[in-house]
One Martini backbone bead per residue (centre of mass of N, CA, C, O) as a GRO file, in nm:
protein
   95
    1UNK     BB    1   2.656  -2.093   3.298
    2UNK     BB    2   2.661  -1.783   3.179
    3UNK     BB    3   2.799  -1.579   2.897
    4UNK     BB    4   3.013  -1.300   2.978
    5UNK     BB    5   3.111  -1.167   2.722
    6UNK     BB    6   2.811  -1.018   2.689
    7UNK     BB    7   2.876  -0.796   2.868
    8UNK     BB    8   3.064  -0.601   2.804
    9UNK     BB    9   2.950  -0.534   2.511
   10UNK     BB   10   2.614  -0.456   2.643
   11UNK     BB   11   2.701  -0.260   2.868
   12UNK     BB   12   2.657  -0.015   2.649
   13UNK     BB   13   2.404  -0.064   2.498
   14UNK     BB   14   2.275  -0.027   2.729
   15UNK     BB   15   1.995   0.086   2.994
   16UNK     BB   16   2.132  -0.028   3.203
   17UNK     BB   17   2.196  -0.068   3.491
   18UNK     BB   18   2.409  -0.212   3.717
   19UNK     BB   19   2.262  -0.348   3.887
   20UNK     BB   20   2.047  -0.459   3.685
   21UNK     BB   21   2.251  -0.641   3.573
   22UNK     BB   22   2.328  -0.792   3.838
   23UNK     BB   23   2.050  -0.916   3.815
   24UNK     BB   24   2.057  -1.070   3.507
   25UNK     BB   25   2.331  -1.267   3.581
   26UNK     BB   26   2.182  -1.389   3.852
   27UNK     BB   27   1.962  -1.542   3.662
   28UNK     BB   28   2.166  -1.656   3.431
   29UNK     BB   29   2.339  -1.799   3.665
   30UNK     BB   30   2.001  -1.980   3.744
   31UNK     BB   31   1.839  -2.006   3.436
   32UNK     BB   32   2.093  -2.026   3.222
   33UNK     BB   33   2.292  -2.334   3.176
   34UNK     BB   34   2.386  -2.288   2.843
   35UNK     BB   35   2.360  -1.955   2.717
   36UNK     BB   36   2.116  -1.912   2.542
   37UNK     BB   37   2.039  -1.621   2.627
   38UNK     BB   38   2.239  -1.491   2.635
   39UNK     BB   39   2.285  -1.491   2.352
   40UNK     BB   40   2.042  -1.363   2.284
   41UNK     BB   41   2.062  -1.123   2.423
   42UNK     BB   42   2.325  -0.998   2.307
   43UNK     BB   43   2.243  -0.985   1.980
   44UNK     BB   44   1.967  -0.795   2.043
   45UNK     BB   45   2.173  -0.565   2.124
   46UNK     BB   46   2.394  -0.534   1.887
   47UNK     BB   47   2.135  -0.431   1.709
   48UNK     BB   48   2.100  -0.211   1.858
   49UNK     BB   49   2.384  -0.087   1.810
   50UNK     BB   50   2.335  -0.046   1.518
   51UNK     BB   51   2.059   0.068   1.467
   52UNK     BB   52   2.221   0.380   1.630
   53UNK     BB   53   2.397   0.412   1.372
   54UNK     BB   54   2.558   0.683   1.125
   55UNK     BB   55   2.863   0.581   1.040
   56UNK     BB   56   2.983   0.381   0.830
   57UNK     BB   57   3.204   0.247   1.001
   58UNK     BB   58   3.023   0.274   1.235
   59UNK     BB   59   2.805  -0.015   1.098
   60UNK     BB   60   3.028  -0.233   1.049
   61UNK     BB   61   3.114  -0.275   1.280
   62UNK     BB   62   2.860  -0.386   1.393
   63UNK     BB   63   2.796  -0.596   1.201
   64UNK     BB   64   3.013  -0.763   1.299
   65UNK     BB   65   2.953  -0.803   1.577
   66UNK     BB   66   2.669  -0.939   1.484
   67UNK     BB   67   2.760  -1.157   1.312
   68UNK     BB   68   2.948  -1.295   1.509
   69UNK     BB   69   2.776  -1.368   1.765
   70UNK     BB   70   2.547  -1.535   1.578
   71UNK     BB   71   2.773  -1.766   1.537
   72UNK     BB   72   2.891  -1.786   1.845
   73UNK     BB   73   2.579  -1.910   1.930
   74UNK     BB   74   2.486  -2.145   1.789
   75UNK     BB   75   2.159  -2.105   1.738
   76UNK     BB   76   1.912  -2.083   1.457
   77UNK     BB   77   1.846  -1.867   1.545
   78UNK     BB   78   2.056  -1.609   1.522
   79UNK     BB   79   2.116  -1.722   1.215
   80UNK     BB   80   1.841  -1.632   1.118
   81UNK     BB   81   1.841  -1.332   1.177
   82UNK     BB   82   2.121  -1.290   1.025
   83UNK     BB   83   1.997  -1.343   0.803
   84UNK     BB   84   1.764  -1.102   0.800
   85UNK     BB   85   1.972  -0.883   0.796
   86UNK     BB   86   2.076  -0.930   0.533
   87UNK     BB   87   1.881  -0.895   0.348
   88UNK     BB   88   1.743  -0.633   0.484
   89UNK     BB   89   1.954  -0.429   0.459
   90UNK     BB   90   1.926  -0.248   0.219
   91UNK     BB   91   1.657  -0.117   0.343
   92UNK     BB   92   1.782  -0.025   0.663
   93UNK     BB   93   2.005   0.174   0.552
   94UNK     BB   94   1.810   0.399   0.422
   95UNK     BB   95   1.627   0.466   0.665
   0.00000   0.00000   0.00000
């Protein structure tokens, strides 16, 4: 079973329809027994949501959610993604 904790937060920021999200959940339930794919996808969606923000308070909140999700995923790939975003954040923020 994949970790459905990402479903609520990511369904708010994705362009998937409910039907598509349901299909994705079925595929993840069948093919992602460790939950790693779901966790990585959730982190990617939170990064996408973060990069879409324009207001400073919302940027800070989205950045915190992204870092928290990457840490909770507890995978080298999400840790590396968080480190890369942290390293490049000053350049990302001004563009």
